[in-house]
């Protein structure tokens, strides 16, 4: 099978000799239509300090994907917690796949906070990913796409789910000022979901090209935050932007942190305590968020998405690592 291997830091290699997935009981193999390059994949590729421990080559990355179910494993044995759906019923169906595989039985999973499951694993990190012709996935992760929707659009569900989850965590934003720090993929999508929820959104983004793009979609954009907002989002994840997101929350407001660039840093706490700001970490998405995101994939302006052959993947990783990219998302598509 052909796939784009993360062979070493700053080295993506197109390979033709990768083992094709063999779906086990309760699993399917999906022919990949499209897979998005995530900021976390790029951080891994660059070997950035925060990601070095989490994404170690060699790895088959790729967790934002959609495709068509090509092959089914055997029916899973009936357990107390799962019904015995036959994977064969899925063959031929277009699907978006929730790559965050969770246990379904722990307290977090049962409460709906599947993103916090201690047993969670990610397709494209702990399991082979979708920068390849074919990828394996458990049945529980499949979401059927409407037949009239281009299948590649399903690959947008994952990053939209990340944005939806963060927006939801912030609480109601209807007719409130919202500040999003960072206008990359996730920043754009958080701005988009917050506006859908009725917020008045400003995006702080240093790159002029990205600001123009944001403005062309009707967002206010500025090189740096100037005014306070009821809710702020840091989609970057360095000291300066985390600090800024807290300090630009109004007294009693909320700063949602989702950027993952750095793990450690230093923050001032008086601005949090003296102004009763709430600081919330937002991680990935729940299974419910993912299902909601699947219903939105058709609404995102198609012009925001750049689609290129998987075969050119190494070049595109290099290009994205080289600086800001104005498309909100770049998808790699295996040649059919
Ligand atoms: Zn992602
Ligand atoms: Zn669990």
Coordinates of C-alpha atoms and ligand atoms in Angstrom, one line a residue:
X1 CA 0.0 0.0 0.0
X2 CA 1.1 3.5 -0.7
X3 CA 1.5 6.0 2.1
X4 CA 3.3 9.1 3.3
X5 CA 5.6 8.0 6.1
X6 CA 6.9 10.3 8.8
X7 CA 10.3 8.7 8.7
X8 CA 12.3 11.2 10.7
X9 CA 12.0 14.8 11.8
X10 CA 11.5 17.0 8.7
X11 CA 11.4 13.9 6.5
X12 CA 8.1 12.7 5.0
X13 CA 8.7 9.8 2.5
X14 CA 6.3 8.4 0.0
X15 CA 6.4 4.6 0.3
X16 CA 4.8 1.9 -1.7
X17 CA 5.6 -1.0 0.6
X18 CA 3.4 -0.3 3.7
X19 CA 1.3 -3.1 5.0
X20 CA -2.4 -2.6 4.2
X21 CA -4.7 -2.6 7.3
X22 CA -6.4 -5.9 8.0
X23 CA -9.6 -5.2 9.8
X24 CA -10.2 -7.3 12.9
X25 CA -13.5 -8.1 14.5
X26 CA -15.7 -5.0 14.7
X27 CA -13.4 -3.0 12.4
X28 CA -13.4 -1.9 8.8
X29 CA -10.7 -0.7 6.3
X30 CA -11.5 2.6 4.7
X31 CA -10.2 3.8 1.3
X32 CA -9.0 7.3 2.1
X33 CA -10.5 10.0 -0.1
X34 CA -8.8 12.9 1.8
X35 CA -6.8 13.5 4.9
X36 CA -6.0 17.0 6.4
X37 CA -2.6 18.1 7.6
X38 CA -3.1 19.1 11.2
X39 CA -1.0 21.7 13.1
X40 CA -0.1 18.8 15.5
X41 CA 1.2 16.8 12.5
X42 CA 3.3 19.8 11.5
X43 CA 4.7 20.3 15.0
X44 CA 5.6 16.6 15.1
X45 CA 7.3 16.8 11.7
X46 CA 9.3 19.8 12.8
X47 CA 10.2 18.1 16.1
X48 CA 9.0 21.0 18.1
X49 CA 9.8 20.6 21.9
X50 CA 6.2 20.2 22.9
X51 CA 5.4 17.5 20.4
X52 CA 8.7 15.6 20.4
X53 CA 7.5 13.3 23.2
X54 CA 4.1 12.7 21.5
X55 CA 5.0 12.2 17.9
X56 CA 8.1 10.0 17.4
X57 CA 9.1 8.8 13.9
X58 CA 8.7 6.5 12.2
X59 CA 4.9 7.0 12.2
X60 CA 2.1 6.9 9.7
X61 CA 0.3 10.2 10.6
X62 CA -3.1 11.5 9.5
X63 CA -6.2 11.8 11.7
X64 CA -8.5 14.2 9.8
X65 CA -9.9 11.9 7.2
X66 CA -12.9 10.6 5.3
X67 CA -13.3 7.9 2.7
X68 CA -15.3 4.9 1.6
X69 CA -15.5 1.7 3.5
X70 CA -13.7 -1.0 1.4
X71 CA -13.4 -4.0 3.6
X72 CA -15.1 -5.4 6.7
X73 CA -13.7 -7.5 9.5
X74 CA -15.8 -10.2 11.3
X75 CA -18.7 -9.2 13.5
X76 CA -17.4 -8.2 17.0
X77 CA -18.4 -10.6 19.8
X78 CA -21.4 -9.4 21.7
X79 CA -20.4 -7.8 25.0
X80 CA -22.3 -6.1 27.7
X81 CA -21.2 -2.7 26.4
X82 CA -21.5 -3.0 22.6
X83 CA -24.1 -4.4 20.4
X84 CA -22.9 -6.8 17.7
X85 CA -23.2 -4.7 14.6
X86 CA -22.0 -6.5 11.5
X87 CA -19.2 -4.4 9.8
X88 CA -20.2 -5.9 6.4
X89 CA -23.2 -3.6 6.4
X90 CA -20.8 -0.6 6.0
X91 CA -19.0 -1.7 2.9
X92 CA -19.4 0.9 0.1
X93 CA -20.6 3.7 2.4
X94 CA -18.9 7.1 2.5
X95 CA -17.7 7.9 6.0
X96 CA -16.0 10.5 8.1
X97 CA -14.1 8.8 10.9
X98 CA -13.7 10.0 14.4
X99 CA -10.0 9.2 15.0
X100 CA -10.2 9.5 18.8
X101 CA -10.9 5.9 19.9
X102 CA -12.2 5.6 23.4
X103 CA -13.1 2.7 25.8
X104 CA -16.8 3.5 26.1
X105 CA -17.0 2.1 29.7
X106 CA -15.0 4.4 32.0
X107 CA -16.6 7.2 34.1
X108 CA -15.5 9.9 31.5
X109 CA -16.9 8.0 28.6
X110 CA -20.1 7.3 30.4
X111 CA -20.5 11.0 31.3
X112 CA -20.1 11.9 27.6
X113 CA -16.6 13.4 28.1
X114 CA -15.1 10.8 25.8
X115 CA -12.2 13.2 25.0
X116 CA -10.9 12.7 28.5
X117 CA -11.0 8.8 28.5
X118 CA -7.8 7.6 30.0
X119 CA -7.7 4.7 27.5
X120 CA -8.1 7.0 24.5
X121 CA -6.0 6.4 21.4
X122 CA -5.7 8.3 18.2
X123 CA -5.7 6.9 14.7
X124 CA -2.7 8.6 13.2
X125 CA -0.7 8.5 16.4
X126 CA -1.2 5.4 18.4
X127 CA -2.6 3.5 15.4
X128 CA -1.6 3.8 11.7
X129 CA -3.0 7.0 10.2
X130 CA -4.6 8.1 7.0
X131 CA -1.8 9.6 5.0
X132 CA -2.2 6.4 3.0
X133 CA -4.4 4.7 0.5
X134 CA -6.2 2.7 3.2
X135 CA -6.7 3.0 7.0
X136 CA -8.3 0.7 9.6
X137 CA -11.0 1.9 12.1
X138 CA -13.4 0.5 14.6
X139 CA -17.1 0.6 13.7
X140 CA -17.8 2.8 16.7
X141 CA -15.8 5.6 14.9
X142 CA -17.8 5.8 11.6
X143 CA -20.2 8.5 10.6
X144 CA -22.0 8.0 7.4
X145 CA -21.8 11.0 5.0
X146 CA -24.8 12.1 2.9
X147 CA -24.6 10.6 -0.6
X148 CA -24.7 14.0 -2.3
X149 CA -21.8 15.4 -0.3
X150 CA -18.3 15.2 -1.9
X151 CA -16.5 12.6 0.3
X152 CA -13.4 14.8 0.8
X153 CA -15.5 17.2 2.8
X154 CA -15.8 14.6 5.5
X155 CA -12.1 15.2 6.3
X156 CA -13.1 18.7 7.7
X157 CA -15.2 17.1 10.5
X158 CA -12.3 16.6 12.8
X159 CA -10.9 20.2 12.9
X160 CA -14.5 21.6 13.0
X161 CA -15.2 19.3 16.0
X162 CA -12.1 20.7 17.8
X163 CA -13.5 24.3 17.2
X164 CA -17.0 23.3 18.3
X165 CA -15.8 21.8 21.5
X166 CA -13.8 24.9 22.4
X167 CA -16.7 27.2 21.6
X168 CA -19.1 25.1 23.6
X169 CA -16.7 25.1 26.6
X170 CA -16.7 28.9 26.6
X171 CA -20.4 29.1 27.4
X172 CA -22.9 31.3 25.6
X173 CA -21.4 33.8 23.2
X174 CA -24.6 35.2 21.7
X175 CA -24.2 38.9 21.1
X176 CA -20.9 38.9 23.1
X177 CA -17.5 40.0 22.0
X178 CA -15.2 37.1 21.2
X179 CA -11.4 37.3 20.6
X180 CA -9.6 34.5 18.8
X181 CA -5.8 34.6 19.0
X182 CA -4.2 33.0 15.9
X183 CA -5.8 32.8 12.5
X184 CA -4.5 29.4 11.4
X185 CA -6.8 26.4 10.7
X186 CA -8.1 26.1 14.2
X187 CA -8.3 29.8 14.8
X188 CA -10.3 30.3 11.6
X189 CA -12.6 27.4 12.6
X190 CA -13.1 28.7 16.2
X191 CA -14.0 32.1 14.7
X192 CA -16.4 30.5 12.3
X193 CA -18.1 28.3 15.0
X194 CA -18.2 31.2 17.5
X195 CA -19.9 33.4 14.9
X196 CA -22.4 30.7 14.1
X197 CA -23.2 30.7 17.8
X198 CA -23.9 34.5 17.6
X199 CA -20.6 35.9 18.8
X200 CA -19.1 39.2 17.6
X201 CA -15.7 37.8 16.6
X202 CA -12.3 39.5 16.2
X203 CA -9.3 37.5 15.2
X204 CA -5.7 38.5 16.2
X205 CA -3.4 37.3 13.6
X206 CA 0.1 38.6 12.8
X207 CA 0.2 37.5 9.1
X208 CA -1.3 40.1 6.8
X209 CA -2.3 37.5 4.1
X210 CA -4.3 35.6 6.7
X211 CA -5.9 38.8 8.0
X212 CA -7.0 39.7 4.5
X213 CA -8.5 36.2 4.1
X214 CA -10.3 36.5 7.5
X215 CA -11.7 39.9 6.5
X216 CA -12.9 38.5 3.2
X217 CA -15.1 36.2 5.2
X218 CA -16.5 39.1 7.3
X219 CA -14.3 38.7 10.4
X220 CA -12.7 41.6 12.1
X221 CA -9.0 41.0 12.1
X222 CA -6.1 42.8 13.8
X223 CA -2.4 42.2 14.1
X224 CA -2.7 42.2 17.9
X225 CA -5.6 42.1 20.4
X226 CA -6.5 45.6 21.4
X227 CA -9.9 45.3 23.2
X228 CA -11.1 43.0 25.8
X229 CA -13.7 40.3 25.0
X230 CA -16.1 38.3 27.1
X231 CA -14.6 35.1 25.7
X232 CA -11.0 34.7 24.4
X233 CA -9.4 31.7 22.7
X234 CA -5.7 31.0 22.4
X235 CA -5.2 28.8 19.4
X236 CA -1.4 29.3 19.3
X237 CA -0.1 28.0 22.7
X238 CA 3.0 30.0 23.5
X239 CA 3.5 32.1 26.6
X240 CA 2.8 35.4 24.9
X241 CA -0.5 34.3 23.4
X242 CA -1.7 32.5 26.6
X243 CA -1.0 35.5 28.6
X244 CA -2.7 37.8 26.1
X245 CA -5.8 35.6 26.0
X246 CA -6.1 35.8 29.8
X247 CA -5.4 39.6 30.0
X248 CA -7.9 40.3 27.2
X249 CA -10.7 38.5 28.8
X250 CA -13.1 41.0 30.5
X251 CA -13.3 40.8 34.3
X252 CA -15.5 37.7 35.0
X253 CA -14.8 36.5 31.4
X254 CA -13.4 33.3 30.1
X255 CA -10.1 32.4 28.4
X256 CA -10.1 29.1 26.6
X257 CA -6.7 27.6 25.9
X258 CA -6.4 25.1 23.1
X259 CA -3.1 25.9 21.3
X260 CA -0.5 23.2 22.1
X261 CA 2.8 24.8 20.9
X262 CA 4.5 24.8 24.2
X263 CA 4.0 22.6 27.3
X264 CA 5.7 24.7 29.9
X265 CA 5.8 28.4 30.4
X266 CA 5.1 31.1 33.0
X267 CA 1.9 32.9 33.6
X268 CA 0.9 35.7 36.0
X269 CA -1.9 34.7 38.3
X270 CA -3.0 38.0 39.7
X271 CA -4.8 38.9 36.5
X272 CA -6.8 35.7 36.8
X273 CA -7.6 36.0 40.5
X274 CA -8.2 39.8 40.8
X275 CA -10.6 39.7 37.8
X276 CA -12.2 36.4 38.5
X277 CA -11.4 35.3 35.0
X278 CA -12.0 31.6 34.2
X279 CA -9.3 29.8 32.4
X280 CA -10.4 26.6 30.7
X281 CA -8.3 24.0 28.8
X282 CA -10.0 22.6 25.8
X283 CA -8.9 19.2 24.4
X284 CA -10.0 17.6 21.1
X285 CA -13.8 16.9 21.1
X286 CA -16.4 14.5 22.4
X287 CA -18.1 11.9 20.3
X288 CA -21.2 14.2 20.4
X289 CA -19.1 17.1 19.1
X290 CA -17.8 15.0 16.3
X291 CA -21.3 14.0 15.2
X292 CA -22.4 17.7 15.2
X293 CA -19.3 18.6 13.2
X294 CA -20.1 16.0 10.5
X295 CA -23.4 17.9 9.9
X296 CA -21.4 21.2 9.3
X297 CA -18.8 20.0 6.8
X298 CA -20.9 21.0 3.8
X299 CA -21.2 24.6 5.1
X300 CA -17.6 25.6 5.2
X301 CA -16.6 27.7 2.2
X302 CA -14.9 25.3 -0.2
X303 CA -12.4 28.1 -1.2
X304 CA -10.8 27.7 2.2
X305 CA -9.6 24.2 1.4
X306 CA -6.6 23.3 -0.7
X307 CA -6.6 19.8 -2.1
X308 CA -3.4 18.1 -3.4
X309 CA -2.3 14.6 -4.2
X310 CA -0.9 12.5 -1.4
X311 CA 2.0 11.8 -3.7
X312 CA 3.0 15.5 -3.3
X313 CA 2.7 15.3 0.5
X314 CA 6.4 15.7 1.3
X315 CA 6.4 19.0 -0.6
X316 CA 3.3 20.3 1.2
X317 CA 4.6 19.5 4.6
X318 CA 7.7 21.4 3.8
X319 CA 5.7 24.3 2.4
X320 CA 3.4 24.5 5.5
X321 CA 6.4 24.3 7.8
X322 CA 7.9 27.2 5.9
X323 CA 5.4 29.8 7.0
X324 CA 1.8 30.9 7.2
X325 CA -0.6 29.3 4.7
X326 CA -3.7 31.2 3.7
X327 CA -6.0 28.3 3.1
X328 CA -7.6 27.2 6.4
X329 CA -7.0 23.6 5.5
X330 CA -4.8 21.5 3.2
X331 CA -6.0 18.0 2.3
X332 CA -3.9 15.3 0.8
X333 CA -5.8 12.9 -1.5
X334 CA -4.4 9.5 -2.7
X335 CA -4.6 9.2 -6.4
X336 CA -7.4 6.8 -7.3
Ligands
LIG1 ZN1 -6.2 17.6 14.0
LIG2 ZN1 -13.3 5.7 28.4

